[in-house]
Tab-separated table of C-alpha atoms and ligand atoms in Angstrom:
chain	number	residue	atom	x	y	z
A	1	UNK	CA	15.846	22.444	-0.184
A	2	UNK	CA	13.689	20.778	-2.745
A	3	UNK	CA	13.301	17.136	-2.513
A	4	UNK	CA	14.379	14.714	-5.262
A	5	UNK	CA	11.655	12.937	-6.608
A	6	UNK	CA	12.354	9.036	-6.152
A	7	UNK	CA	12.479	6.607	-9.650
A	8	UNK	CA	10.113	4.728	-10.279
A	9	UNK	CA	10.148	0.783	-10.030
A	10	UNK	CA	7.672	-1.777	-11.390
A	11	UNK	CA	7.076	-5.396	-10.920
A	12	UNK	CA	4.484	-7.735	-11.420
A	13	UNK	CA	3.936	-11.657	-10.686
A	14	UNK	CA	1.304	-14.158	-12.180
A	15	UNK	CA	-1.154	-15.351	-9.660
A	16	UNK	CA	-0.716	-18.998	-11.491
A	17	UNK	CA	0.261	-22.444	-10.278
A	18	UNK	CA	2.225	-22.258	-6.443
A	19	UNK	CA	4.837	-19.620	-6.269
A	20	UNK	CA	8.470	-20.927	-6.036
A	21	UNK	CA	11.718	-19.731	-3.827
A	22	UNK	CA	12.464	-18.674	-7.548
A	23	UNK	CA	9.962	-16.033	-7.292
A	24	UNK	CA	10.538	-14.772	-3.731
A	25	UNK	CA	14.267	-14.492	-4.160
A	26	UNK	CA	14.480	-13.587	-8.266
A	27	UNK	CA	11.337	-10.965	-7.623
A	28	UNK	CA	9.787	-10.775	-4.162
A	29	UNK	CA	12.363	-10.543	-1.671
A	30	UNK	CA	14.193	-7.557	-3.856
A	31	UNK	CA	10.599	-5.459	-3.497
A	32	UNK	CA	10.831	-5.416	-0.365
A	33	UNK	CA	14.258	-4.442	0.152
A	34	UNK	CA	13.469	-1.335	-2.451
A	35	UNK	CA	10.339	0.051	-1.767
A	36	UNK	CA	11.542	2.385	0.774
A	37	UNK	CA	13.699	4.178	-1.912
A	38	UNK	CA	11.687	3.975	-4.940
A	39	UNK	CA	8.235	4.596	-5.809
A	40	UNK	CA	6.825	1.067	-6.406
A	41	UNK	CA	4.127	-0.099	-8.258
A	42	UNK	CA	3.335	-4.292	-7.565
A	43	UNK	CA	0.958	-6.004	-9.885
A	44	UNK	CA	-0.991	-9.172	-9.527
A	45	UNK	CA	-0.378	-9.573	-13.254
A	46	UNK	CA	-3.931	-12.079	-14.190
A	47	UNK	CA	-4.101	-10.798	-17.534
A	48	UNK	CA	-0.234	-12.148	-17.957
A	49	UNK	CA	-1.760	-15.660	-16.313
A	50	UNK	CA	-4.932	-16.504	-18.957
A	51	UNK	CA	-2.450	-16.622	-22.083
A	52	UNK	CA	-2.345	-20.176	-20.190
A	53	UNK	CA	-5.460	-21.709	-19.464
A	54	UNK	CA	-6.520	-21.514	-16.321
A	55	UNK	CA	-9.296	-22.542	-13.912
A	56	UNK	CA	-11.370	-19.582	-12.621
A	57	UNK	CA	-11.838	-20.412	-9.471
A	58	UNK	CA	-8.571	-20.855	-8.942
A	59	UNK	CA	-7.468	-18.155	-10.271
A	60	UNK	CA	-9.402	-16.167	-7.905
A	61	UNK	CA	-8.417	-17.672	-5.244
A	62	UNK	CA	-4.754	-17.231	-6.304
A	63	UNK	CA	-5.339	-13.469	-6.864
A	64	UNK	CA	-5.900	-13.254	-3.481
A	65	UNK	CA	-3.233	-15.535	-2.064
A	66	UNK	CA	-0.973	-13.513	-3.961
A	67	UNK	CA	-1.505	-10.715	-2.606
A	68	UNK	CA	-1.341	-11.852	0.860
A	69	UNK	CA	1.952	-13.123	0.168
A	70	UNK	CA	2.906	-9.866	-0.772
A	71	UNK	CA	2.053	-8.558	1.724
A	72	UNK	CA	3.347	-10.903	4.544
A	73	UNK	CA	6.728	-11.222	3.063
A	74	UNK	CA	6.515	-7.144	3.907
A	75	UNK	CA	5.436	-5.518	0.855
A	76	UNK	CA	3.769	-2.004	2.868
A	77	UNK	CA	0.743	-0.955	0.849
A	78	UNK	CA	1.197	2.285	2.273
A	79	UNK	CA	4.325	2.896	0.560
A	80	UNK	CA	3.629	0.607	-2.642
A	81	UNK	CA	0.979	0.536	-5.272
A	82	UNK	CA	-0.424	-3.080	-5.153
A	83	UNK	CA	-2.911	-3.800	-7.452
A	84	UNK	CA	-4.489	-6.326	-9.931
A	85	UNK	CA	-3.961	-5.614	-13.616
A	86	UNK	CA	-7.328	-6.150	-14.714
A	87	UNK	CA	-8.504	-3.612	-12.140
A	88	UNK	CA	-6.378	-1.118	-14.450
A	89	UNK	CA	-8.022	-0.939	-17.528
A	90	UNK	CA	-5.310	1.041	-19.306
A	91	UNK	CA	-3.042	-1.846	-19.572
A	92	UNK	CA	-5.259	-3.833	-22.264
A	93	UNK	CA	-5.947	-0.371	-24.121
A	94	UNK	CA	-2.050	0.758	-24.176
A	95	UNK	CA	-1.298	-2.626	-25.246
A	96	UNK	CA	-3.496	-2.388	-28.320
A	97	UNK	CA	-1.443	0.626	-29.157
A	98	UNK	CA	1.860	-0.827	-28.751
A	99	UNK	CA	1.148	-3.656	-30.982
A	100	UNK	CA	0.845	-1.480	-33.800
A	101	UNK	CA	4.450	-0.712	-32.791
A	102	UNK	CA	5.517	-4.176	-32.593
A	103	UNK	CA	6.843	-7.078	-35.449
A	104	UNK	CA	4.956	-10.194	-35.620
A	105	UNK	CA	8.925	-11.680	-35.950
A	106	UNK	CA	10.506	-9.958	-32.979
A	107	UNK	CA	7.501	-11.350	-30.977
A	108	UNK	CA	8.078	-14.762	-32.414
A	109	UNK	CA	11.788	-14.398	-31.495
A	110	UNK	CA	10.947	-14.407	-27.934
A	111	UNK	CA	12.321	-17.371	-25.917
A	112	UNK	CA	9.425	-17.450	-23.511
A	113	UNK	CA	6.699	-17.618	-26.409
A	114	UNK	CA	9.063	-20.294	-27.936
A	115	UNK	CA	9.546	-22.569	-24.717
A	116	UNK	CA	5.412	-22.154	-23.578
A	117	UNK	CA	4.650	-22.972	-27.328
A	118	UNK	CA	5.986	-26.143	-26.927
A	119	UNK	CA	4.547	-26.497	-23.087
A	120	UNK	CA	0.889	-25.902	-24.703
A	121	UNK	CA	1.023	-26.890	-28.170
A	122	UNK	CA	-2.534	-27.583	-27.775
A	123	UNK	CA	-3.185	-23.540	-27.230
A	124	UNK	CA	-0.721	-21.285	-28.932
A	125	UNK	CA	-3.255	-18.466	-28.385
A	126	UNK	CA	-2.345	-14.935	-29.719
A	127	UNK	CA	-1.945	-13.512	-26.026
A	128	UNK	CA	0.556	-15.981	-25.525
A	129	UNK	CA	2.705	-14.524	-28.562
A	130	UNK	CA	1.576	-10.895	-27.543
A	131	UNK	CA	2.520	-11.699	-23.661
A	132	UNK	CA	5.582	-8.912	-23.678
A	133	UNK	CA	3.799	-6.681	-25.623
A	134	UNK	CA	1.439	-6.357	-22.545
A	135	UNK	CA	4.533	-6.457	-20.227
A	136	UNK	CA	5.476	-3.336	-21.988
A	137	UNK	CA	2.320	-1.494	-21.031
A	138	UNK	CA	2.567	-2.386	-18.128
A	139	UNK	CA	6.137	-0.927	-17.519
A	140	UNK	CA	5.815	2.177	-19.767
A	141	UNK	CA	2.019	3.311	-18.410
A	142	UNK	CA	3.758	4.145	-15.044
A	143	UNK	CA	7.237	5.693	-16.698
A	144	UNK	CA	9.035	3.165	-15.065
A	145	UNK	CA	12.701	4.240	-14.566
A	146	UNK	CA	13.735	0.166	-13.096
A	147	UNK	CA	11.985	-3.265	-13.654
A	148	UNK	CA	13.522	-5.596	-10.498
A	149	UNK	CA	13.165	-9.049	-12.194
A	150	UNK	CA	14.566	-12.432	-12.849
A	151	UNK	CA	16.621	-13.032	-15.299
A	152	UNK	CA	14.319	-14.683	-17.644
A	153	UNK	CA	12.524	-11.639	-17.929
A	154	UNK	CA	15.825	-9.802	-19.438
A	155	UNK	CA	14.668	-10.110	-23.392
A	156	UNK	CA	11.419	-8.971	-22.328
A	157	UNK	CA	12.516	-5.845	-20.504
A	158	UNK	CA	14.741	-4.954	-23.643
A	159	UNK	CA	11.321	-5.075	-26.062
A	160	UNK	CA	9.676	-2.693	-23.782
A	161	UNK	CA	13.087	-0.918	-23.645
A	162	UNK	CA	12.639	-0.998	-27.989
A	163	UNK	CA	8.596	0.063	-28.122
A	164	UNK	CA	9.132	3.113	-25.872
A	165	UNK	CA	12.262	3.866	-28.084
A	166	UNK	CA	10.306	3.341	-31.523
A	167	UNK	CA	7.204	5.448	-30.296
A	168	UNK	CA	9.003	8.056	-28.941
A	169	UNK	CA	11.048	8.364	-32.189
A	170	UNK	CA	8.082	8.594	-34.297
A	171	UNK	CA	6.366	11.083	-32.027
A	172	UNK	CA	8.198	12.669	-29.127
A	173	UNK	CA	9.616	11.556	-26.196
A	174	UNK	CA	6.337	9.927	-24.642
A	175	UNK	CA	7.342	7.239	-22.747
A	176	UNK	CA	11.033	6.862	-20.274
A	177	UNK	CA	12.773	4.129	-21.580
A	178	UNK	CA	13.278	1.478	-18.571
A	179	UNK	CA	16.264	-0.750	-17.590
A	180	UNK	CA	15.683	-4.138	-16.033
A	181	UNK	CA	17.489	-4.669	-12.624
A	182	UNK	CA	18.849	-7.324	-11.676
A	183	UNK	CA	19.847	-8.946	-8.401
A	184	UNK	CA	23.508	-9.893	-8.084
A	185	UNK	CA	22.477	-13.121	-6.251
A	186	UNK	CA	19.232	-14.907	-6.758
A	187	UNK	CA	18.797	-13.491	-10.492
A	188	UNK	CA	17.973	-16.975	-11.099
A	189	UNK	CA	17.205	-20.014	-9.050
A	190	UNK	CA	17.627	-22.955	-10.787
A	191	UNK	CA	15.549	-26.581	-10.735
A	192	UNK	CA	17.208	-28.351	-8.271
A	193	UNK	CA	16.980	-31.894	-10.120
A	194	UNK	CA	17.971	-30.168	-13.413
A	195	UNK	CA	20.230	-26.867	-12.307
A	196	UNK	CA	20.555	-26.177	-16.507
A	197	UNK	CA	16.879	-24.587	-16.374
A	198	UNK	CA	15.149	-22.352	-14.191
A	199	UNK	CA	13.229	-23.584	-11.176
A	200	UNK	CA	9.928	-22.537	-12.471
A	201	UNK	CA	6.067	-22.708	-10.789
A	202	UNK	CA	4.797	-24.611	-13.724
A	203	UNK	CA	7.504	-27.205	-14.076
A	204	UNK	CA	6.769	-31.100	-14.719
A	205	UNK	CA	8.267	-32.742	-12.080
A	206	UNK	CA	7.474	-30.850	-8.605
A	207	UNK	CA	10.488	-32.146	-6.794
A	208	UNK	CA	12.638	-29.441	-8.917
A	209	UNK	CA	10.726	-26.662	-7.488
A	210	UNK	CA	10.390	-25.751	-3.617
A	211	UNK	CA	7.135	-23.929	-3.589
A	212	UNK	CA	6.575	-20.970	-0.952
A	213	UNK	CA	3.614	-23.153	0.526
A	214	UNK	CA	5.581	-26.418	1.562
A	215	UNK	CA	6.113	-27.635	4.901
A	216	UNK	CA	9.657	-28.394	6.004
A	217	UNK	CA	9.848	-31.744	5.823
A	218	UNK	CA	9.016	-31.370	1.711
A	219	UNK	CA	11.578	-28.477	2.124
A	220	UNK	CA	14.447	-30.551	3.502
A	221	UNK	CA	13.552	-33.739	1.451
A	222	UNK	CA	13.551	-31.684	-1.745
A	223	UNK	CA	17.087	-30.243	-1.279
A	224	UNK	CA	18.097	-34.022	-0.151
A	225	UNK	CA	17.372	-34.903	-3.240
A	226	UNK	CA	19.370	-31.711	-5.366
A	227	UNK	CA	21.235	-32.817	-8.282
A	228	UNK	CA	24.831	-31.988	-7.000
A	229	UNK	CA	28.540	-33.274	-8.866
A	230	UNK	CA	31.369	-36.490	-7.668
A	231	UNK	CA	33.801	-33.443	-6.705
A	232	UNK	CA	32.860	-33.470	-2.718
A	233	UNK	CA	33.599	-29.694	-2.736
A	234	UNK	CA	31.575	-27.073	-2.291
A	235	UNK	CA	32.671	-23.689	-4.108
A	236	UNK	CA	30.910	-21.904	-6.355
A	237	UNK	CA	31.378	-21.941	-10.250
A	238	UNK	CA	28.198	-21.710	-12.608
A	239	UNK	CA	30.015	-23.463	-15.462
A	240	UNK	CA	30.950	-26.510	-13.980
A	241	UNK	CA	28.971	-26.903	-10.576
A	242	UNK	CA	25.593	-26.359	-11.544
A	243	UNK	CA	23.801	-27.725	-8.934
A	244	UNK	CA	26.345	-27.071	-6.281
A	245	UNK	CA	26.653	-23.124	-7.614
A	246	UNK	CA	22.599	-22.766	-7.312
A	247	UNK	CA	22.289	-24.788	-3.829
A	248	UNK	CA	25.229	-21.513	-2.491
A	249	UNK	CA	22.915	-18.633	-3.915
A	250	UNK	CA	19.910	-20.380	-2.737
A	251	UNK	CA	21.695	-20.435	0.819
A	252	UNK	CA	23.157	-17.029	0.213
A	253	UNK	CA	20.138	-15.317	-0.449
A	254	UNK	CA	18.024	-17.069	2.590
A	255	UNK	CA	20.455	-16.493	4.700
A	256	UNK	CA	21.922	-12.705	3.495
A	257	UNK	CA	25.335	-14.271	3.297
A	258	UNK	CA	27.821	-13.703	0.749
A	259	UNK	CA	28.239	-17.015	-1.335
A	260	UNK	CA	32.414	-16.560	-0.559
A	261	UNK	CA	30.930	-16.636	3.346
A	262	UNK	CA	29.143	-19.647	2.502
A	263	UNK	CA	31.853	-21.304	0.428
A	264	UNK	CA	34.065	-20.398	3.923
A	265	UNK	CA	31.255	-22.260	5.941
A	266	UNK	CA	30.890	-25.261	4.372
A	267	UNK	CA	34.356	-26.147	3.042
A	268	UNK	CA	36.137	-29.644	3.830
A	269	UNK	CA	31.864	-30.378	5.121
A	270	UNK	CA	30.243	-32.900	2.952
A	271	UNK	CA	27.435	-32.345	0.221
A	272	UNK	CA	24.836	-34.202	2.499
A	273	UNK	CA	25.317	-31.393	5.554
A	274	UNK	CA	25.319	-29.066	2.750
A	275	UNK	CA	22.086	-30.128	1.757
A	276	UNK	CA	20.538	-29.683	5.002
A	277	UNK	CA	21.744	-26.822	5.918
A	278	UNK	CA	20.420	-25.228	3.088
A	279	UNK	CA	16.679	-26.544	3.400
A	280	UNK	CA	16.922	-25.561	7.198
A	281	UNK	CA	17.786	-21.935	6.511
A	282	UNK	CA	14.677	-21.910	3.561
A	283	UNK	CA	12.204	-23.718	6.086
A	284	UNK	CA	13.243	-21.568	8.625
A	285	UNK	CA	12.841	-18.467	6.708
A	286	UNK	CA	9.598	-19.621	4.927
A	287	UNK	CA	7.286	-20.773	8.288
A	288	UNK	CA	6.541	-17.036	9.206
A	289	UNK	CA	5.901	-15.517	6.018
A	290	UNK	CA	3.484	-18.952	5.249
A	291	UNK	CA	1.703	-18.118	9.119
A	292	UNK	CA	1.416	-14.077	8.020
A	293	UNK	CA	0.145	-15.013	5.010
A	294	UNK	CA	-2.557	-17.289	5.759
A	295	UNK	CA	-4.189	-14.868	8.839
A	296	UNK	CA	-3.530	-12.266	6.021
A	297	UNK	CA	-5.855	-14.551	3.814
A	298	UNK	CA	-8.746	-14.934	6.112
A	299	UNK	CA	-8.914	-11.252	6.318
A	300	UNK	CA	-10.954	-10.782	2.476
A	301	UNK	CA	-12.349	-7.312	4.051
A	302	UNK	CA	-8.462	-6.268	4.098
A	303	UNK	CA	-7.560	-7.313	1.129
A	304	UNK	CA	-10.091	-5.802	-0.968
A	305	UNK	CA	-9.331	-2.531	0.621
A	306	UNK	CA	-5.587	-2.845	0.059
A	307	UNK	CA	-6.875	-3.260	-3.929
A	308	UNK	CA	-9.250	-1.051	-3.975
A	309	UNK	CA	-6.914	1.780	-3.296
A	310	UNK	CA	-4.210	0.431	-5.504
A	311	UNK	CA	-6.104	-0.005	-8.305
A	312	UNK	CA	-7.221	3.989	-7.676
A	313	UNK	CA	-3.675	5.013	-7.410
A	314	UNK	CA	-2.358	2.755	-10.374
A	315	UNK	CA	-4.734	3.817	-12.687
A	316	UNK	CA	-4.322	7.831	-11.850
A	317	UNK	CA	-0.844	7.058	-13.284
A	318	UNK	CA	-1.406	5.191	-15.989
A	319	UNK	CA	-4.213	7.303	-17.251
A	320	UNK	CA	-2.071	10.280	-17.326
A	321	UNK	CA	0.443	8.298	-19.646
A	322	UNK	CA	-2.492	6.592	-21.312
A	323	UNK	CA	-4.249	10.318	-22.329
A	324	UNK	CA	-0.782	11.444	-23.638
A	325	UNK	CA	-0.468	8.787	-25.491
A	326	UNK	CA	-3.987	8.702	-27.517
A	327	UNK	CA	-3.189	12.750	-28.068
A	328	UNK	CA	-0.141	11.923	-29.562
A	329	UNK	CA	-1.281	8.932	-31.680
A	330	UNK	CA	-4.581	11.466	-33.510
A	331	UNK	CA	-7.124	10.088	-31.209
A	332	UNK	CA	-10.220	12.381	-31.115
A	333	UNK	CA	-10.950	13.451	-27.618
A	334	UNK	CA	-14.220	14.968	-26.237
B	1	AQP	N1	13.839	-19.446	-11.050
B	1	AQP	C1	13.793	-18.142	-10.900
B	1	AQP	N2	14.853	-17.467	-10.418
B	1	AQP	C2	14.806	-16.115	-10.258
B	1	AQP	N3	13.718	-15.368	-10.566
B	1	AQP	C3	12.633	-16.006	-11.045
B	1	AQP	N4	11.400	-15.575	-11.428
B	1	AQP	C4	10.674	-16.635	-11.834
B	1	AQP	N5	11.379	-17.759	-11.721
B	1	AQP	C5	12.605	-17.412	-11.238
B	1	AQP	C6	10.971	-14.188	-11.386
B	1	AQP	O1	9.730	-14.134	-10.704
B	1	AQP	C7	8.953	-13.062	-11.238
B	1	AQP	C8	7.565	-13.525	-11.534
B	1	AQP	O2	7.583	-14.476	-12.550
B	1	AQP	P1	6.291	-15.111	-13.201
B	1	AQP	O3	5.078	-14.750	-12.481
B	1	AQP	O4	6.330	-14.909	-14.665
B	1	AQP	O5	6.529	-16.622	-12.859
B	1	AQP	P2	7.399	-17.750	-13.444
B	1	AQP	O6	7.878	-18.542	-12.281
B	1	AQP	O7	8.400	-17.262	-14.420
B	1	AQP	O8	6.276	-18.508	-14.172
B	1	AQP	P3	6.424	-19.837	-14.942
B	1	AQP	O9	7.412	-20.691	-14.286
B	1	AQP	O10	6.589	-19.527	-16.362
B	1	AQP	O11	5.074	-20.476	-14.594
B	1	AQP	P4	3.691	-20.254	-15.234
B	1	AQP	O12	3.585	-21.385	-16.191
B	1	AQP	O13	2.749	-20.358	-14.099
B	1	AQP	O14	3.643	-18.931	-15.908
B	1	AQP	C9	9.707	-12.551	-12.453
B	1	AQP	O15	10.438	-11.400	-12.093
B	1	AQP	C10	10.652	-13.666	-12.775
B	1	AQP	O16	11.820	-13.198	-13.422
């Protein structure tokens, strides 16, 4: 019997600022769970990370942290791809193409390029407007059947989904046109002293946001502190218990209970046990992947290998889209 060939699934994460529970349950957590039935490719997306100014140093070192925390929260390089995007130089050369399939007023449409416009008003560099053009290379270069995200990502998934459509229509089919997938709990964490936006790495106030690296105590004292309502009941209802709703799929997705087992758990309990149990079950869950990840750190001889031969393996795939591509478009090859 011949052997279906899996889909393909890619996913990338910006080595910038410290990662959030955002990112390990929106993006992270669901690799894991997938990469035995899909083929995955997991970028360490740096070129995504300078259309905000960084510091080089640290975004080095964050490169590599990165990856280590792929990696200890079980990402298997044997089955995955894992691999930095500027290791992959077809990323930057499909983009160029792309743009010349892209409107200067879809891209300034985009509610990312809108909110970090007004985050760095100081540097509203081109990158930053052409950010999901790039995001579409990076999807369509590996014909990408599934994009796991969060759901912040969704309009930029659907102007990947609207290049590969365009190009293929004025050429022929070229590219497979992706769908974003979405996690039905976790698809986004919100700020836990302001549940009506997204708990994000690069947000103002740092008590919002539990990061991946903090202790316990910071984890317990931060979800002390979660916005909640004056109701004294916990059940779960997006509309009108924000911060209660978000505190149940942060619990349900660190504990892998459903958030009607959790609702069963806690009811006629007050918010304050509430709280606590839910920055016990992240602490608990978070203190092995932190240990795994820093012995995973010390090892740089590891590491490189682990990039080395994803950065081989990404960009035999992409260059095999990437040659198509340049045919297609009149290029002159030799
Ligand atoms: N709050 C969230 N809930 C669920 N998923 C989330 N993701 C991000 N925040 C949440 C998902 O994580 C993946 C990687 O996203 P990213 O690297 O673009 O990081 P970010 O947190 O979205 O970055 P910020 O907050 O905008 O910080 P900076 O300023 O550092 O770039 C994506 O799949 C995303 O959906």
């Amino acid at each position: 019997m011949v052997e279906e060939a899996k889909k393909i699934l890619y996913s990338a994460v910006q080595p910038t600022n410290n990662l959030t529970i955002g990112n390990y349950v929106g993006a992270i957590r669901n690799f894991v769970a997938l990469q035995n039935d899909y083929d995955c490719f997991f970028a360490i997306a740096n070129m995504h990370a300078i259309t905000v100014r960084q510091n080089p140093a640290e975004l080095r070192q964050r490169t590599l942290s990165l990856l280590a925390l792929y990696l200890a929260c079980g990402i298997n390089p044997e089955k995955c791809v894992i691999y930095v995007q500027s290791h992959v130089p077809a990323h930057a050369e499909l983009c160029w193409t792309l743009n010349t399939f892209t409107y200067v007023g879809e891209m300034e449409r985009m509610t990312q390029f809108k909110d970090k416009s007004a985050r760095h008003a100081d540097n509203i560099n081109m990158g930053l407007m052409d950010y999901p053009v790039l995001m579409a290379a990076d999807i369509l270069l590996y014909q990408t059947d599934y994009v796991p995200v969060g759901l912040d990502q969704r309009q930029h998934v659907e102007i990947a989904r609207d290049i590969a459509q365009r190009f293929n229509n004025v050429y022929s089919p070229t590219f497979k046109v992706p769908e974003a997938m979405f996690m039905k709990v976790g698809a986004k964490i919100n700020d836990l002293l302001d549940p009506s936006k997204k708990m994000s790495k690069s947000s103002e106030n740092v008590n919002g946001s539990v990061f991946l690296s903090d202790d316990k105590d910071t984890v317990i004292r931060k979800f002390k502190r979660a916005v909640t309502d004056s109701e004294a009941c916990i059940r779960y209802d997006s509309e009108n218990k924000r911060g209660v709703s978000n505190l149940l799929s942060v619990y349900s997705a660190f504990t892998g209970k459903s958030l009607e087992e959790a609702e069963r758990e806690f009811a006629g309990k007050g918010y304050g046990d509430f709280k606590l149990a839910v920055g016990e079950a992240v602490a608990e869950k978070l203190a092995p992947i932190q240990k795994k990840q820093a012995e995973l750190f010390a090892d740089k001889e590891y590491l490189n290998a682990v990039l080395r031969s994803g950065a081989e393996r990404a960009a035999k795939a992409a260059n095999r889209t990437l040659a198509k591509v340049y045919k297609k478009i009149g290029f002159y090859q030799i």
